[in-house]
Tab-separated table of C-alpha atoms in Angstrom:
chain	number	residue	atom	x	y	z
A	285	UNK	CA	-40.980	24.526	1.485
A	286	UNK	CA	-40.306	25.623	5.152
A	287	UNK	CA	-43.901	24.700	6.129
A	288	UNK	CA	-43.065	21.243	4.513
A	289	UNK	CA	-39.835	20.904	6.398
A	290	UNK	CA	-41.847	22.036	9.652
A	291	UNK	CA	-44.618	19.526	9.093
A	292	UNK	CA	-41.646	16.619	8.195
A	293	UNK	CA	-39.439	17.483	11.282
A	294	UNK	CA	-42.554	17.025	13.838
A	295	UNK	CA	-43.889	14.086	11.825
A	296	UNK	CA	-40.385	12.385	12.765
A	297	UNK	CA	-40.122	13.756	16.118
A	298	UNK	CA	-43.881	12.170	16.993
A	299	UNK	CA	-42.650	8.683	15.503
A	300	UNK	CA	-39.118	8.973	17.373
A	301	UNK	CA	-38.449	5.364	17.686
A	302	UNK	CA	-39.356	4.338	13.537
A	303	UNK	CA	-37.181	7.179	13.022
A	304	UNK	CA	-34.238	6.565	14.902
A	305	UNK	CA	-34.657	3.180	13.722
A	306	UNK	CA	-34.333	3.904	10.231
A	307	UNK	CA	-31.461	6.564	10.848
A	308	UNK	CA	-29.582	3.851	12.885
A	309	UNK	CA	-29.813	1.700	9.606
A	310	UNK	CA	-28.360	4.654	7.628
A	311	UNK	CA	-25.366	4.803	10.271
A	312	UNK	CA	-24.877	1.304	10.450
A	313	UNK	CA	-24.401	1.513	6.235
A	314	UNK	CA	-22.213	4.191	5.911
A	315	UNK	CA	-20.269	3.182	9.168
A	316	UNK	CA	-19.120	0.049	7.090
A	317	UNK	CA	-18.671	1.268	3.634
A	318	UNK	CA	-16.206	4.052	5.431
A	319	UNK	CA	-14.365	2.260	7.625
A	320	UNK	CA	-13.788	-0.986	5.232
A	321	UNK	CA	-12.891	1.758	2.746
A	322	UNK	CA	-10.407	3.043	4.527
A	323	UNK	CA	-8.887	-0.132	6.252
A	324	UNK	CA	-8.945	-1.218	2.286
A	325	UNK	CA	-7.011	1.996	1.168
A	326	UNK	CA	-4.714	1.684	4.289
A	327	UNK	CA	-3.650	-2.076	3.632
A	328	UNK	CA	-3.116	-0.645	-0.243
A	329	UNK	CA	-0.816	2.038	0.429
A	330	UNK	CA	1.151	0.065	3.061
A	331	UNK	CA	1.477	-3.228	0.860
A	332	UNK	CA	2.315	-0.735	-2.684
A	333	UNK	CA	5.266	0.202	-0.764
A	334	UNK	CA	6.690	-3.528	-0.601
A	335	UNK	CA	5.796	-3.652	-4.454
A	336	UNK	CA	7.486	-0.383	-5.006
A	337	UNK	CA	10.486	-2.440	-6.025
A	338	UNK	CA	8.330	-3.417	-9.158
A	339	UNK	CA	7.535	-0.329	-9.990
A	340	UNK	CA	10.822	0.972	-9.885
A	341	UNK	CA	13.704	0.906	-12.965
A	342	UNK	CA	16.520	-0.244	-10.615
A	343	UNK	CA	17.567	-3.482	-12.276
A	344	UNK	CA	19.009	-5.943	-9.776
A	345	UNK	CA	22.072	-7.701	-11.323
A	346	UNK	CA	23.527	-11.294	-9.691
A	347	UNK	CA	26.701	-13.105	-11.302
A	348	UNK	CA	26.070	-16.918	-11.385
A	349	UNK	CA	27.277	-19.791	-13.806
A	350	UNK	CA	27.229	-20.470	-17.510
A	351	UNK	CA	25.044	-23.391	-18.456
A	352	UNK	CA	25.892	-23.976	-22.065
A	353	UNK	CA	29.792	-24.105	-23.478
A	354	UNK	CA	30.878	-21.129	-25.705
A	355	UNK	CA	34.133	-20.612	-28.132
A	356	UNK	CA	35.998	-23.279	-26.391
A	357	UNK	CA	34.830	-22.498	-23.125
A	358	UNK	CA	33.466	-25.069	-21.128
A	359	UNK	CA	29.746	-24.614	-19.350
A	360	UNK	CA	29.025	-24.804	-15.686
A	361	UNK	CA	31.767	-21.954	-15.429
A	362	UNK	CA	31.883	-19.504	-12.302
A	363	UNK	CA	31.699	-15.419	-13.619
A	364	UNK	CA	33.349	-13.255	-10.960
A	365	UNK	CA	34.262	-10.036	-11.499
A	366	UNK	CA	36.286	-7.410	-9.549
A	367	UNK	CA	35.087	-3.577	-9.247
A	368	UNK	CA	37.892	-2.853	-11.648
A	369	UNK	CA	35.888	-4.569	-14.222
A	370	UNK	CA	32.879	-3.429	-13.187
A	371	UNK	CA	33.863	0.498	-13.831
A	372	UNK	CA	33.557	0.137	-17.243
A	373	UNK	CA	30.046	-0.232	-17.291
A	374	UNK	CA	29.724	3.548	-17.151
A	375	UNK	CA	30.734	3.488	-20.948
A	376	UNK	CA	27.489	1.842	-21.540
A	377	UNK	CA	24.909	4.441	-22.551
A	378	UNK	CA	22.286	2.701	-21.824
A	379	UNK	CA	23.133	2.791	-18.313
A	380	UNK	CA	23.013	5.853	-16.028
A	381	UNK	CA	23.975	4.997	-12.909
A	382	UNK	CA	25.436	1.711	-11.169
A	383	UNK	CA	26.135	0.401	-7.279
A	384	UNK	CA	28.395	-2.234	-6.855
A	385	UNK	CA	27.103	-4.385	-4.050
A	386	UNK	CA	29.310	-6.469	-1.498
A	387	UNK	CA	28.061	-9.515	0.733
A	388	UNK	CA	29.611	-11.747	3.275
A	389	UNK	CA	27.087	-13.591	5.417
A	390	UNK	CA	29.412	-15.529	7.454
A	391	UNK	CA	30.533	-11.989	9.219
A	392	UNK	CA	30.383	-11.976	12.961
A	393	UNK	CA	27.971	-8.735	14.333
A	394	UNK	CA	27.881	-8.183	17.482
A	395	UNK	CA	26.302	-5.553	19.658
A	396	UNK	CA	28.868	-3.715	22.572
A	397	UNK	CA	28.450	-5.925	25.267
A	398	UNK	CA	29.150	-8.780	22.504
A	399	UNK	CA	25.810	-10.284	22.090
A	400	UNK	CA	25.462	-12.092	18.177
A	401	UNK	CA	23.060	-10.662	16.205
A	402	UNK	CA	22.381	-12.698	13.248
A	403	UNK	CA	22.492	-10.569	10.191
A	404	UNK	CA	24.510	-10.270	6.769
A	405	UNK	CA	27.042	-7.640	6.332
A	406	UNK	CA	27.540	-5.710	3.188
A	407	UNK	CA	29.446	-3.150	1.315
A	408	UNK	CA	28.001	-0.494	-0.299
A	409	UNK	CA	28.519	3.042	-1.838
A	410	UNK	CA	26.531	6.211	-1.642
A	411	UNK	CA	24.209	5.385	-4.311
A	412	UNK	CA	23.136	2.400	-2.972
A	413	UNK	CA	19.944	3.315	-0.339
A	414	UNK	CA	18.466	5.494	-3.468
A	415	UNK	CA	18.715	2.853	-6.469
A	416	UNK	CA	17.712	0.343	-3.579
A	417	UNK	CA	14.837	2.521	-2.632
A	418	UNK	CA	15.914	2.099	1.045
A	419	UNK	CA	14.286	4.976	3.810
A	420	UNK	CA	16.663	6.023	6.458
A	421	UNK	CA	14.871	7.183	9.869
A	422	UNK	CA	14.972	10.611	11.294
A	423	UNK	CA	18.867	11.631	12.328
A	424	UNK	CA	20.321	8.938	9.900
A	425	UNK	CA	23.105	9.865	7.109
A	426	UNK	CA	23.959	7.844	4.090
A	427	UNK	CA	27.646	6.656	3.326
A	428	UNK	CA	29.519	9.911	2.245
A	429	UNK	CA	32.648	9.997	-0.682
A	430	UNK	CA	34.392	11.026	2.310
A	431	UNK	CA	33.520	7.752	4.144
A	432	UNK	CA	34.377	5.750	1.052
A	433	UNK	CA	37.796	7.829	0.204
A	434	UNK	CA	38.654	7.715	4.471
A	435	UNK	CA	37.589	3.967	4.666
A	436	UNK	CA	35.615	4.876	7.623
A	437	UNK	CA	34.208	2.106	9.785
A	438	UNK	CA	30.711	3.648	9.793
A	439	UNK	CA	27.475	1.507	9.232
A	440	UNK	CA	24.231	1.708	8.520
A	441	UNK	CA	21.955	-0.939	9.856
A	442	UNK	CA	18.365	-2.765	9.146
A	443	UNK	CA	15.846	-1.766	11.314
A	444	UNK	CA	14.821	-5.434	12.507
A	445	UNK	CA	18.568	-5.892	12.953
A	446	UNK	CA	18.362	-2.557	15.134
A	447	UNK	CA	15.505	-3.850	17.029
A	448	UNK	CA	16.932	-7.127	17.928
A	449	UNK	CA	19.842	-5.436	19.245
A	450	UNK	CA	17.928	-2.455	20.796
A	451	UNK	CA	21.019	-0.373	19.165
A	452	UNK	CA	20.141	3.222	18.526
A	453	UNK	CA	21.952	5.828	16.281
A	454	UNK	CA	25.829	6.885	17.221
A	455	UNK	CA	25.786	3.408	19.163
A	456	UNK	CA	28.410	0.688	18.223
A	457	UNK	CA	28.398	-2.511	17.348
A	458	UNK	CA	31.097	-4.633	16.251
A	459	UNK	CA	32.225	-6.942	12.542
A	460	UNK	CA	34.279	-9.754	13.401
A	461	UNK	CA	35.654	-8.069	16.574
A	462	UNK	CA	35.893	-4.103	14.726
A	463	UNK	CA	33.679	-1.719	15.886
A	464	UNK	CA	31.495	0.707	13.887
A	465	UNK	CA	29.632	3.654	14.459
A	466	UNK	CA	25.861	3.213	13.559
A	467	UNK	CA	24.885	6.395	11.490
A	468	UNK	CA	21.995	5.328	10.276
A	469	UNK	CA	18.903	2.627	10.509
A	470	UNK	CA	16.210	1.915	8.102
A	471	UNK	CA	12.691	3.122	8.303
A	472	UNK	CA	10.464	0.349	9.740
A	473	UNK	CA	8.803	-1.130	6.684
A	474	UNK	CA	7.923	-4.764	5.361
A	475	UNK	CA	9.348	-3.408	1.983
A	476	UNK	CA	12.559	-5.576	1.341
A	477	UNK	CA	13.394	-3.377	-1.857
A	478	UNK	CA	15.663	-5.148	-4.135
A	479	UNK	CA	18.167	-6.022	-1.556
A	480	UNK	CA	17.183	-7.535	1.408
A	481	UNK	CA	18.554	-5.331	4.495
A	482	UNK	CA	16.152	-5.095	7.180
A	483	UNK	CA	18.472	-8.065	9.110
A	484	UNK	CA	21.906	-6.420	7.774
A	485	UNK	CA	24.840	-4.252	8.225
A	486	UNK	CA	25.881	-1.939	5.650
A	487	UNK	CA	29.546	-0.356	5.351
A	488	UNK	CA	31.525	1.377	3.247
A	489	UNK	CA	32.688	-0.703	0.216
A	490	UNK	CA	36.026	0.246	1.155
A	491	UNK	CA	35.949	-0.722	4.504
A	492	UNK	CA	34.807	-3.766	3.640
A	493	UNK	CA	37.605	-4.463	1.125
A	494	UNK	CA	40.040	-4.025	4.353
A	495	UNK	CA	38.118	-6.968	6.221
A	496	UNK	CA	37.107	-9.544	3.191
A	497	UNK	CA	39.137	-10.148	0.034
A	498	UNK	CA	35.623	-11.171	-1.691
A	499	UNK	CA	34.187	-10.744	-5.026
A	500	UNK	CA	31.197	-7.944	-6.025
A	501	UNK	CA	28.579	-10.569	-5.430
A	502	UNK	CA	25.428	-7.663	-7.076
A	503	UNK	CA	24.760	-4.908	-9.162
A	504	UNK	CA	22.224	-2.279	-8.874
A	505	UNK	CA	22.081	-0.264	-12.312
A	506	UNK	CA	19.706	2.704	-13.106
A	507	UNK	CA	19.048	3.166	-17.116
A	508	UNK	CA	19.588	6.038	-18.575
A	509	UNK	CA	16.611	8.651	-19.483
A	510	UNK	CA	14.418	6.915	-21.995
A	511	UNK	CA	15.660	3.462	-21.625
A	512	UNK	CA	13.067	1.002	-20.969
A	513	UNK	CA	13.706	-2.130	-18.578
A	514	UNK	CA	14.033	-4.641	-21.572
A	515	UNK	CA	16.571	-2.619	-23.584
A	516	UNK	CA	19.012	-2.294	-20.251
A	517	UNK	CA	18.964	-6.086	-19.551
A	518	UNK	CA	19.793	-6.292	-23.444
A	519	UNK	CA	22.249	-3.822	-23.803
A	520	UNK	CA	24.080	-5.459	-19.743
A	521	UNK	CA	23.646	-9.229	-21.489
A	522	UNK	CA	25.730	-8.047	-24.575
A	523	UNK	CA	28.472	-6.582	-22.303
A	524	UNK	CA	28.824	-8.940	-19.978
A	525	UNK	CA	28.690	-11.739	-22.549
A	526	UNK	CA	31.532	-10.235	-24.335
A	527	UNK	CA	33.318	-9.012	-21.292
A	528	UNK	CA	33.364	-12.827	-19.535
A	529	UNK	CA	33.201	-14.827	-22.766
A	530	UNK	CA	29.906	-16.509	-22.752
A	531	UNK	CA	26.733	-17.067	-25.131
A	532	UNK	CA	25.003	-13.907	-25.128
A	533	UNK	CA	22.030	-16.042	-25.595
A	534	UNK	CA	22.936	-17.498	-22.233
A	535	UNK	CA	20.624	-15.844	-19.332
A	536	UNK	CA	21.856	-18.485	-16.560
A	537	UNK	CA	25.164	-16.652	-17.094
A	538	UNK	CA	24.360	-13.464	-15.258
A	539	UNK	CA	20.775	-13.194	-14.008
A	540	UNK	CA	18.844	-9.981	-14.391
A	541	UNK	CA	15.035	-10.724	-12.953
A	542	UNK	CA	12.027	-8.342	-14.732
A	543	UNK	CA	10.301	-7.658	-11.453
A	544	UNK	CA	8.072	-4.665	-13.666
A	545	UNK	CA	6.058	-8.061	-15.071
A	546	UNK	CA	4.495	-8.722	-11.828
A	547	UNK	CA	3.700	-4.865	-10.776
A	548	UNK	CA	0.311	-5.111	-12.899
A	549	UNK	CA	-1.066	-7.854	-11.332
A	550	UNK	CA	-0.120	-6.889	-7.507
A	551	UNK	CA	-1.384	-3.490	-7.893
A	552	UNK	CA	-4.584	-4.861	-9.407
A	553	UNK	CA	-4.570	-7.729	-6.414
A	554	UNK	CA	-4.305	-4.936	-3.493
A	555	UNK	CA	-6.890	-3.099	-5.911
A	556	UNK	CA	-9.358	-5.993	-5.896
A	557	UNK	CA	-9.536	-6.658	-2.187
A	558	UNK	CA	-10.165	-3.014	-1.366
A	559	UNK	CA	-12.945	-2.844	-3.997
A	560	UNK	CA	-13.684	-6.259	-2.301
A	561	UNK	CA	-13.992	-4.433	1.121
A	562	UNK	CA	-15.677	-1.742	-0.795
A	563	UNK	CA	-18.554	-4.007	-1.925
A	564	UNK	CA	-18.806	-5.402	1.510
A	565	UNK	CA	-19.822	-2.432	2.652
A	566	UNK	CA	-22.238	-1.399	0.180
A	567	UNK	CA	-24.262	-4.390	0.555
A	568	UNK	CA	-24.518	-3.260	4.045
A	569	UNK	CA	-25.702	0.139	2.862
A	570	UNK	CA	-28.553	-1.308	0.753
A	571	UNK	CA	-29.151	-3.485	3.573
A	572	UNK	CA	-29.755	-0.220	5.522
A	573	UNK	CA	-31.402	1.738	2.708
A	574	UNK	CA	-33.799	-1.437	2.630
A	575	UNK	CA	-34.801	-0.632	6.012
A	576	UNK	CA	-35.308	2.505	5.537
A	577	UNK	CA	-37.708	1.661	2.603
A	578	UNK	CA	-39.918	-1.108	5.106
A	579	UNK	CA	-39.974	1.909	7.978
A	580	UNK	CA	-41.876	4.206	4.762
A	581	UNK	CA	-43.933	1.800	3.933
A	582	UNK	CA	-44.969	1.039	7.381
A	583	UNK	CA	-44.991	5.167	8.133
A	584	UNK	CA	-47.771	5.216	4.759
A	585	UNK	CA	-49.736	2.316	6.190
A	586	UNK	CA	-50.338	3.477	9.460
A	587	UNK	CA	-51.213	7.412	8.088
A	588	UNK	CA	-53.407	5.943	5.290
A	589	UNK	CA	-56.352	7.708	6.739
A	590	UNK	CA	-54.265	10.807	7.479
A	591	UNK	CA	-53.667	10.816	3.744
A	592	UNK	CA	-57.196	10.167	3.075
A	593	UNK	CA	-57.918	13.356	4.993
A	594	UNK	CA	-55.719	16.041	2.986
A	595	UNK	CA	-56.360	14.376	-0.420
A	596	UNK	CA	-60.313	14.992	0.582
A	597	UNK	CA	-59.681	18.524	1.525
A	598	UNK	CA	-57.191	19.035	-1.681
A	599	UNK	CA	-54.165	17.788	-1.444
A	600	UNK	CA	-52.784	17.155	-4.655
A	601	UNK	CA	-50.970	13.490	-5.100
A	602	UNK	CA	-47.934	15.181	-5.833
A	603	UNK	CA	-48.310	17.347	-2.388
A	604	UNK	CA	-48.375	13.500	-1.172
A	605	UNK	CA	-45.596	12.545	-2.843
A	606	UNK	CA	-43.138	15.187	-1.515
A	607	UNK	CA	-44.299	14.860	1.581
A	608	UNK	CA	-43.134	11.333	2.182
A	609	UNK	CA	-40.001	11.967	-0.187
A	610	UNK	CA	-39.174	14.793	2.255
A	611	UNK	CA	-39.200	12.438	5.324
A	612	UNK	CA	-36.976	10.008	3.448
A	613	UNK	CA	-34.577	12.709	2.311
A	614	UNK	CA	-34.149	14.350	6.331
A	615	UNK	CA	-34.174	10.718	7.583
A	616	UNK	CA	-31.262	9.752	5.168
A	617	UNK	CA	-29.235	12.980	5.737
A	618	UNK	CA	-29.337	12.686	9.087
A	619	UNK	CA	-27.960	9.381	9.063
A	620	UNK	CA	-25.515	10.132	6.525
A	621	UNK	CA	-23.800	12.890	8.855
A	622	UNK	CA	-24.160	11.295	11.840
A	623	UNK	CA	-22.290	8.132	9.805
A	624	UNK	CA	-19.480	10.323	8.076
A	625	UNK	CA	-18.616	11.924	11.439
A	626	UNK	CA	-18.505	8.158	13.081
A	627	UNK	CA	-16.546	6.873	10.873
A	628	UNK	CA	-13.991	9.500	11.463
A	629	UNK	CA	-14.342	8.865	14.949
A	630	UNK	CA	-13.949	4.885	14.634
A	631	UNK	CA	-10.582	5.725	11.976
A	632	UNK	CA	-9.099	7.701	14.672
A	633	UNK	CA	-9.514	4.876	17.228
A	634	UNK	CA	-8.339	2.517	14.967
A	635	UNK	CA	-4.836	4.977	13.882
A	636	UNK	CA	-3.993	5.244	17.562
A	637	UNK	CA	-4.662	1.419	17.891
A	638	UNK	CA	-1.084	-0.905	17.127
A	639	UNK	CA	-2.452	-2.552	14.321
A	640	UNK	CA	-0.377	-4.904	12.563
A	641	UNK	CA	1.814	-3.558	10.000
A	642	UNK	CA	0.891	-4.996	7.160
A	643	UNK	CA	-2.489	-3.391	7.990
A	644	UNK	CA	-0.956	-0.082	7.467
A	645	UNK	CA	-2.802	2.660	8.548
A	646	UNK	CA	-6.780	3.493	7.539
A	647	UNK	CA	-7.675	6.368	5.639
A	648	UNK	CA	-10.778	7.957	4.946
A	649	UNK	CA	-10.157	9.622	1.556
A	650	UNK	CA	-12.552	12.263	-0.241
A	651	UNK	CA	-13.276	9.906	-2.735
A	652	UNK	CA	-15.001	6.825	-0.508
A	653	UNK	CA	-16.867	9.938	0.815
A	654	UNK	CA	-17.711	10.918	-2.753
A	655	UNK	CA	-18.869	7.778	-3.603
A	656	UNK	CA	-20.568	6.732	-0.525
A	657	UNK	CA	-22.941	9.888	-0.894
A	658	UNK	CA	-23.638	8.619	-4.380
A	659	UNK	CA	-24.616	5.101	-3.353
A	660	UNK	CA	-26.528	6.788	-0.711
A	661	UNK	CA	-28.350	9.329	-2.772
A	662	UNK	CA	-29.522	6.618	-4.818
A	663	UNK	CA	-30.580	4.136	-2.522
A	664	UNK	CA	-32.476	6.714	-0.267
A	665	UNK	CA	-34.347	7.764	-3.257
A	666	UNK	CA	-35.278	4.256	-4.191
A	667	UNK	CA	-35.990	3.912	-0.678
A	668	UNK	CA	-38.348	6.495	-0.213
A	669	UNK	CA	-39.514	7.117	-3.715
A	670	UNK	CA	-42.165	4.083	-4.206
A	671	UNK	CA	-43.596	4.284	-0.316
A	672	UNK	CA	-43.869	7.781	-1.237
A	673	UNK	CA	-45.963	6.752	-4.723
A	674	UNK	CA	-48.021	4.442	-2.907
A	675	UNK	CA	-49.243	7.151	-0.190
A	676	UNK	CA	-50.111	9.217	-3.267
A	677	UNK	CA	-51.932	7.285	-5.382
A	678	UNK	CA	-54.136	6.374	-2.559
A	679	UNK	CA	-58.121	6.930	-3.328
A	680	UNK	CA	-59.602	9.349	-0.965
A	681	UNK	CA	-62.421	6.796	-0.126
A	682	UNK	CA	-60.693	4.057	-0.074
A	683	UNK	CA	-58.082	5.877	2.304
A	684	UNK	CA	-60.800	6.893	4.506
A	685	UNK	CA	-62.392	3.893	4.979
A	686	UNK	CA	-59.357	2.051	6.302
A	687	UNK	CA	-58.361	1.038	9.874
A	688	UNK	CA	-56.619	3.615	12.068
């Protein structure tokens, strides 16, 4: 086997340029099925976390207007509710958890030096950021008990909002003339989780209360363990319906959107376009492997008297066979290593690039590696494998006789 390897290593080395040719091919393959891979994987991660709201079991509740009449009540009529109201719902046991949500748009922000910053402002309590699957950046707090109990004119603000501003933690910026200590900004993310607050300011319920005499304008409700999606909306459509007097067949009443429905088809949408990607770079690979295969069968027609030789002095056909299968196999496995470790290189590049976004960030996973060695394996031995039986089912005589 070492005097094979020996006799395959100087057989390459005498045809440098058909070999380098053919492991430049390899790269080239592997170079694209990596690096699409992993722009594919990176676009998937980033974009799953602006669907993680779909995934999650945070319903989203919004008060809006009856559109049928009801037990003497007439339709087109306006539910509000007051937090007093709301505080009852923790008596439902289908519910485990619950956020009242406050919103006043028209508010006034301003930064210190009184520039506007155009964002909403709303009220919140300390379960909010988790049931809205909001990420605070490094240094940030959430709203505390003590800031609700205190009324505490603390805020915690979007990170668009932030940038526009060029505000920075334990900085202030003012609500209709009242200033507030930022404690906390959002991590930078596309992700608008159920509540839109990359553009807003977020207080204390409390607090807010003191500034706005205005309505709970959303609910964020967690079910309790075991509760599926479709029983909570149920089980909230029952109580409200009898707590506000309205058709509990009514769902303009109080509207409670199934985001879940749609998680299926956007996970198997990012899905598709990095197996998309994927593909794209395995047709390049059998592009490659397909030059690899021409550069054999050019190698066996130019050493057809060479094989002519050692078949008449005993070569067997399957002595032949390895031979050429041999040269295929270093050929490829040099390529494929000298592709793995480029494509690492190129990923790198590309992480300390500023790519957009949405982009995300590439990554080269075992698994892409996993599976481009498979395609490889398989296409290199395709490649190889029928050059490889032609140079050994070659007649002595006939091999002889031909042109050098």
């Amino acid at each position: 086997m070492i005097t094979l390897l020996s006799q395959t290593v100087q057989t390459l080395l005498t045809h440098r340029l058909r070999s380098a040719l053919a492991i430049i091919a390899i790269v080239w393959g592997i170079v694209s099925v990596l690096v699409l891979v992993a722009l594919g994987e990176g676009f998937y991660r980033e974009n799953l976390k602006s669907f993680s709201m779909l995934m999650s079991d945070t319903q989203k509740v919004s008060f809006a207007q009856t559109s049928k009449p009801w037990q003497g009540y007439p339709a087109r009529r306006k539910i509000t509710t007051t937090e007093k109201q709301l505080s009852v719902l923790s008596e439902v046991p289908q519910i485990k958890q619950v956020s009242i949500l406050y919103s006043n748009a028209k508010a006034q922000v301003t930064d210190i030096d009184g520039t506007q910053l155009k964002g909403n402002v709303f009220g919140i309590d300390n379960h909010f950021l988790a049931l809205n699957n909001t990420r605070l950046v490094l240094g940030s707090r959430n709203i505390s008990p003590s800031d609700l109990a205190n009324h505490t004119r603390v805020a915690i603000i979007g990170w668009r909002l932030a940038k526009r501003g060029n505000i920075r933690l334990n900085d202030n910026i003012n609500i209709n003339g009242v200033p507030f200590q930022v404690i906390g900004i959002s991590k930078k993310t596309e992700s608008n989780g159920l509540t839109r607050i990359k553009r807003a300011a977020l207080i204390p319920s409390t607090t807010f209360s003191d500034l706005w005499l205005i309505n709970p304008s959303d609910l964020l409700v967690q079910p309790a363990d075991g509760i599926s999606s479709m029983a909570l909306r149920t089980a909230m459509q029952n109580f409200f319906a009898k707590q506000y007097q309205f058709d509990p067949k009514d769902k303009q009443a109080i509207r409670m959107p199934d985001y879940s429905r749609y998680a299926d088809f956007y996970t198997s949408l990012l899905r598709g376009i990095q197996l998309f990607l994927g593909a794209s770079g395995a047709m390049t690979l059998a592009v490659g492997a397909l030059g690899v295969a021409n550069i054999m069968f050019l190698s066996v027609a130019e050493r057809t008297r060479e094989i002519g030789v050692r078949l008449a002095i005993g070569a067997t056909p399957t002595h032949i066979l390895m031979q050429f299968m041999v040269e295929g196999a270093v050929l490829v496995t040099v390529g494929t290593l000298t592709g793995i470790a480029v494509s690492a290189i190129i990923i790198q590049i590309l992480n300390l690039l500023s790519l957009p976004d949405w982009l995300g960030h590439p990554v080269m996973t075992s698994t892409s590696i996993v599976l481009t060695l498979m395609i490889t394996a398989v296409l290199a031995l395709l490649a190889a494998f029928f050059p490889a039986r032609r140079a050994a089912h070659l007649t002595p005589v006939i091999a002889l006789s031909a042109r050098a």
